[in-house]
GROMACS .gro file of C-alpha atoms in nm:
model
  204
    1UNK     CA    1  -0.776   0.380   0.853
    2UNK     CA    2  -1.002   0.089   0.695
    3UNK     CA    3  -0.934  -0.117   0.984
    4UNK     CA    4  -1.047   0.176   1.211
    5UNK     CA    5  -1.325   0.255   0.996
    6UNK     CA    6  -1.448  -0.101   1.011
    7UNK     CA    7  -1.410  -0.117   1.420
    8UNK     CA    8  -1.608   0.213   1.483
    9UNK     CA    9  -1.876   0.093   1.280
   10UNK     CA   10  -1.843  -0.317   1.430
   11UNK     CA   11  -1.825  -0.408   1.024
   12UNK     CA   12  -1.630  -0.741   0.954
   13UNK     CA   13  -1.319  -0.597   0.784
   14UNK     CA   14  -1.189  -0.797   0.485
   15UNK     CA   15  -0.781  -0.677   0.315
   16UNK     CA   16  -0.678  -0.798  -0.041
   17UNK     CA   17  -0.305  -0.723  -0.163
   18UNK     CA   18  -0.311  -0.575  -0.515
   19UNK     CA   19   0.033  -0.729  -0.559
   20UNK     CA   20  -0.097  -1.101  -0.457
   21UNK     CA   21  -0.383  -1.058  -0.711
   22UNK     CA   22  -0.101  -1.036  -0.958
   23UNK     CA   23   0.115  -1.278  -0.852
   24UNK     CA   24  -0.155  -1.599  -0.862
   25UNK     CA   25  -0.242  -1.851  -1.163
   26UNK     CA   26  -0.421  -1.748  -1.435
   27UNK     CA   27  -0.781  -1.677  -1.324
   28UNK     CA   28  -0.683  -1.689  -0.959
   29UNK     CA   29  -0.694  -1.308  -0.944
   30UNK     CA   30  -1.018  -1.277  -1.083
   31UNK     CA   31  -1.174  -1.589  -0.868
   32UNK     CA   32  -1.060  -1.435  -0.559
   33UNK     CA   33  -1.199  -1.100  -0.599
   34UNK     CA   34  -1.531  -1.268  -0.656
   35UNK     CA   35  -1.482  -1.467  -0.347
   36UNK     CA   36  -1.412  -1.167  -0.146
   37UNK     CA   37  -1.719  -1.022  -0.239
   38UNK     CA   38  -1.957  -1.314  -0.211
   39UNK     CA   39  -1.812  -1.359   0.136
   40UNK     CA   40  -1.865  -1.023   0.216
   41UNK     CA   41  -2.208  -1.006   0.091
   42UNK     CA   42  -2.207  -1.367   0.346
   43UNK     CA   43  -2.091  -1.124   0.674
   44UNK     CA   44  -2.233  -0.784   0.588
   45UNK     CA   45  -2.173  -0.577   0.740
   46UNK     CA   46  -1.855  -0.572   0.594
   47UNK     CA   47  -1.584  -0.334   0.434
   48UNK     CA   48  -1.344  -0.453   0.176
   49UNK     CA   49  -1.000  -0.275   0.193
   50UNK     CA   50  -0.791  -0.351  -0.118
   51UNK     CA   51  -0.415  -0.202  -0.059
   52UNK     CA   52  -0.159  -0.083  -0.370
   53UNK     CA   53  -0.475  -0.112  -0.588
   54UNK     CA   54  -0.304   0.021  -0.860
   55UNK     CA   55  -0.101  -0.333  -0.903
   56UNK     CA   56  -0.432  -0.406  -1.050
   57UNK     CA   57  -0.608  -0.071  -1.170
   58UNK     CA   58  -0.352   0.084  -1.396
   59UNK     CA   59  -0.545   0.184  -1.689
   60UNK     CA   60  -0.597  -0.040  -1.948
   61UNK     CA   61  -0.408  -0.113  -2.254
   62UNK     CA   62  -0.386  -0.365  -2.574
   63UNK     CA   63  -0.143  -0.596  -2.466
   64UNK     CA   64  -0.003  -0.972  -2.542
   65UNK     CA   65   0.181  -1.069  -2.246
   66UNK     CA   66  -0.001  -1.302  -2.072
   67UNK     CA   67   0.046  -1.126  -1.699
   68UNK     CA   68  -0.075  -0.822  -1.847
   69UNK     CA   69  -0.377  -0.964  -1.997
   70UNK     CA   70  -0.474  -1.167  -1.613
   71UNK     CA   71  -0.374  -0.821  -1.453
   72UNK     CA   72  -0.691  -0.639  -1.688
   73UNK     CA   73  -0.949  -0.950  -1.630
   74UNK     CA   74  -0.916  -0.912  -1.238
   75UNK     CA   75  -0.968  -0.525  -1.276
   76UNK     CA   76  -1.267  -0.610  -1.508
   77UNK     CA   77  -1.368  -0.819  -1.229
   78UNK     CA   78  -1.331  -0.589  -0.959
   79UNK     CA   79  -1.583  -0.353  -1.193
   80UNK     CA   80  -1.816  -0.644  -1.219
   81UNK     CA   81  -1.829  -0.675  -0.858
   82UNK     CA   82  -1.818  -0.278  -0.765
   83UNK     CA   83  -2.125  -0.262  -1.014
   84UNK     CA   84  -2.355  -0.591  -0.900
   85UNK     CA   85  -2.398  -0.483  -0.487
   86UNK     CA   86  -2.637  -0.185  -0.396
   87UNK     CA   87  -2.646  -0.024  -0.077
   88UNK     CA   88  -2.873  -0.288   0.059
   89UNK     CA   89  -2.568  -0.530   0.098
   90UNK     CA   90  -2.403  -0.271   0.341
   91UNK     CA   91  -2.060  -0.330   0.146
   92UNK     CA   92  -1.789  -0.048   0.117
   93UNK     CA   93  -1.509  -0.088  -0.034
   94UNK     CA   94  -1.171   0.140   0.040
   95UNK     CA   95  -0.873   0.144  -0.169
   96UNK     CA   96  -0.546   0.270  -0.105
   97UNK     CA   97  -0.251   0.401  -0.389
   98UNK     CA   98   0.039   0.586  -0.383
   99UNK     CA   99   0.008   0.669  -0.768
  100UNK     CA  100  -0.366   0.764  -0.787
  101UNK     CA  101  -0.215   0.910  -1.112
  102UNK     CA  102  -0.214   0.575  -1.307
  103UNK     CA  103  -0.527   0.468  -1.210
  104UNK     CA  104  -0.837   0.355  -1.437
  105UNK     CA  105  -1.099   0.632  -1.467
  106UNK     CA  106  -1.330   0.380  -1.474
  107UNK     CA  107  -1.230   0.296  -1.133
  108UNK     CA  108  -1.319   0.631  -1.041
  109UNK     CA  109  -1.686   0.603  -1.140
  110UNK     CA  110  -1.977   0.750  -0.951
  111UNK     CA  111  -2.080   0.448  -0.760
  112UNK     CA  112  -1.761   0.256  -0.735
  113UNK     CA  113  -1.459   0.406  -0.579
  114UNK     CA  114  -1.604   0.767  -0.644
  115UNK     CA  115  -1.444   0.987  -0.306
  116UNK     CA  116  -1.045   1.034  -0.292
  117UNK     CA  117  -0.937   1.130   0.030
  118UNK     CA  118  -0.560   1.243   0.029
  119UNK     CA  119  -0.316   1.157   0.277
  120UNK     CA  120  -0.018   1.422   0.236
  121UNK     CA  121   0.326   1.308   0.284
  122UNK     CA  122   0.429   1.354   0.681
  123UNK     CA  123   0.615   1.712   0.806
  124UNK     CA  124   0.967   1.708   0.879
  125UNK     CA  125   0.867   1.671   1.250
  126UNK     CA  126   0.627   1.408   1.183
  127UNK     CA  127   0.893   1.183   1.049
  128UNK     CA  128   1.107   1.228   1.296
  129UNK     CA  129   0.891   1.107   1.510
  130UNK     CA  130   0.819   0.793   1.258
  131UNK     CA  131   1.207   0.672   1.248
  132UNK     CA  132   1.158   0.721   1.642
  133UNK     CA  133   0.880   0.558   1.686
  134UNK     CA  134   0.989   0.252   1.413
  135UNK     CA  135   1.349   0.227   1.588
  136UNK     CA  136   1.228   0.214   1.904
  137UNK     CA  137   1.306  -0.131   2.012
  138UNK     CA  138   1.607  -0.123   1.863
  139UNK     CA  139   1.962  -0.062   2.010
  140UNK     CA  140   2.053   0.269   1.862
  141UNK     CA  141   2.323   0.496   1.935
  142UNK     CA  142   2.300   0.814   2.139
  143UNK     CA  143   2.478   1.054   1.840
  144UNK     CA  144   2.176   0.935   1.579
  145UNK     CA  145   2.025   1.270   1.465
  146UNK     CA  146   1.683   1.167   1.416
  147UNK     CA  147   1.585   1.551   1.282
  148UNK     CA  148   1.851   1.508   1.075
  149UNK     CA  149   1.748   1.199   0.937
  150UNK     CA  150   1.380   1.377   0.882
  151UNK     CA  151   1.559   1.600   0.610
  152UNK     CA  152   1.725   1.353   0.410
  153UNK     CA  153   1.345   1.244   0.351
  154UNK     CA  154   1.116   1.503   0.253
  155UNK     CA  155   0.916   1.264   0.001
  156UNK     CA  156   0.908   1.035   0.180
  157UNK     CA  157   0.558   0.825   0.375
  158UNK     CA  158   0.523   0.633   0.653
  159UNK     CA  159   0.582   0.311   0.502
  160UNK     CA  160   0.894   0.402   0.343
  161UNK     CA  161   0.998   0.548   0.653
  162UNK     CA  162   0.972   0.261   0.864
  163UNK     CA  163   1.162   0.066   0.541
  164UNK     CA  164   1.446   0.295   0.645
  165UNK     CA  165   1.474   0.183   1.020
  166UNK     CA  166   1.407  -0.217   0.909
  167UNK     CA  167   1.719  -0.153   0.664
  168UNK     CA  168   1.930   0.015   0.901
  169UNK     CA  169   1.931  -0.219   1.117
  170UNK     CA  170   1.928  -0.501   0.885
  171UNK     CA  171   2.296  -0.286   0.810
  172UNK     CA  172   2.411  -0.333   1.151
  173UNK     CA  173   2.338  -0.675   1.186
  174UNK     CA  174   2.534  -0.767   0.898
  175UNK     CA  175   2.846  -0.621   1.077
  176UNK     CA  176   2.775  -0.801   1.397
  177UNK     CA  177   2.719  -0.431   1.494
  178UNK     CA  178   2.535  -0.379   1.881
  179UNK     CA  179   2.420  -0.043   1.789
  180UNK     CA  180   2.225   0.102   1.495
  181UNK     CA  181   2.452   0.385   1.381
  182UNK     CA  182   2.400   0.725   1.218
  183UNK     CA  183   2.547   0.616   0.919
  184UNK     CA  184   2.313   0.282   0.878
  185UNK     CA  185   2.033   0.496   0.877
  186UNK     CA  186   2.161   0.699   0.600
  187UNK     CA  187   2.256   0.362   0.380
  188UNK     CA  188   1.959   0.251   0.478
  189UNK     CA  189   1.755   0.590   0.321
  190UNK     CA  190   1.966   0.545   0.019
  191UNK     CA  191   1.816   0.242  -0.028
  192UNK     CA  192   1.469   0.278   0.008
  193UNK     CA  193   1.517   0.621  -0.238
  194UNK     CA  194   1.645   0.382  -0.522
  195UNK     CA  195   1.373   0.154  -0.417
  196UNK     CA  196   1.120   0.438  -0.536
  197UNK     CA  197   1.308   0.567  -0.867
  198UNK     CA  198   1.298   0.194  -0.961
  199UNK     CA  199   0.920   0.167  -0.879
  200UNK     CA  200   0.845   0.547  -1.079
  201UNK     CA  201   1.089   0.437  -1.360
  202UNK     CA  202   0.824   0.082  -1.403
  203UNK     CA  203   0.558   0.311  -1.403
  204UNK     CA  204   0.681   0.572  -1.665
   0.00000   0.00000   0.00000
């Protein structure tokens, strides 16, 4: 959608990876949110999409582990940086979560990321379509139940649907398999399910 957004309105379109932000040298984080912004400022018009924000906009807490600690300064860096452009700059910045829960209020503050715009989770038919559309140039047999499949996921999004196909037939490779079975996609849901409880049980 930020990629679309910055198209129809011929903005330069500029994508940071909450997770990489967490994953640098101490500092790095920080650094490269102020680069993004200078060099946005640089090729206004320009949007800023920052994906799984909440890697780095959990809400904050005392803490002495040293990734914790360079996880808050780049958040208190992205608030810097939300705060010190005005609508002369022709900057907007779009973030995307799947656990708005967890996210810093401050965050949420009129005149940084201040509109929420929420994406439900696909219908059953919709997903269907999804492990279609993801499996499509793939080998897969004629007795996969695709509808089928589309139950087995009710909670689950588009990413984690296409996860599914890139698992099943990651399955039938393994086996030396020349068709994507039935039964890969179902591993392969089973998965990606204890994927997510791992991911909600970090976050509880």
């Amino acid at each position: 959608m930020a990629r679309a957004c910055a198209a129809q309105t011929n903005a330069t379109f500029l994508k940071l990876a909450g997770p990489q932000l967490v994953q640098m040298f101490i500092g790095d984080g920080a650094k490269l949110v102020r680069d993004a912004f200078q060099l946005a400022k640089e090729k206004s018009p320009c949007i800023i999409f920052i994906d799984e924000i909440d890697a780095i906009g959990t809400k904050r807490f005392d803490s002495e582990v040293s990734g914790d600690r360079e996880v808050q300064r780049t958040m208190l860096e992205l608030l810097n940086q939300l705060d010190g452009f005005s609508s002369d700059d022709r900057i907007k910045v779009i973030a995307a979560t799947n656990r708005a829960d967890i996210l810093d209020p401050a965050l949420m503050r009129s005149g940084r990321l201040d509109r929420k715009i929420e994406f439900p989770h696909p219908s059953e038919e919709a997903r269907a379509r999804i492990l279609q559309i993801h499996s499509r140039k793939m080998n897969v047999h004629p007795d996969v139940n695709f509808e089928e499949l589309a139950r087995s996921t009710d909670d689950f999004n588009g990413a984690q649907l296409k996860a599914v196909c890139v698992e099943a037939g990651m399955l039938a490779l393994r086996r030396d398999a020349t068709e994507v079975m039935h039964e890969d996609f179902n591993e392969g849901i089973i998965q990606v399910q204890a994927k997510k409880k791992a991911s909600l049980n970090y976050y509880a």
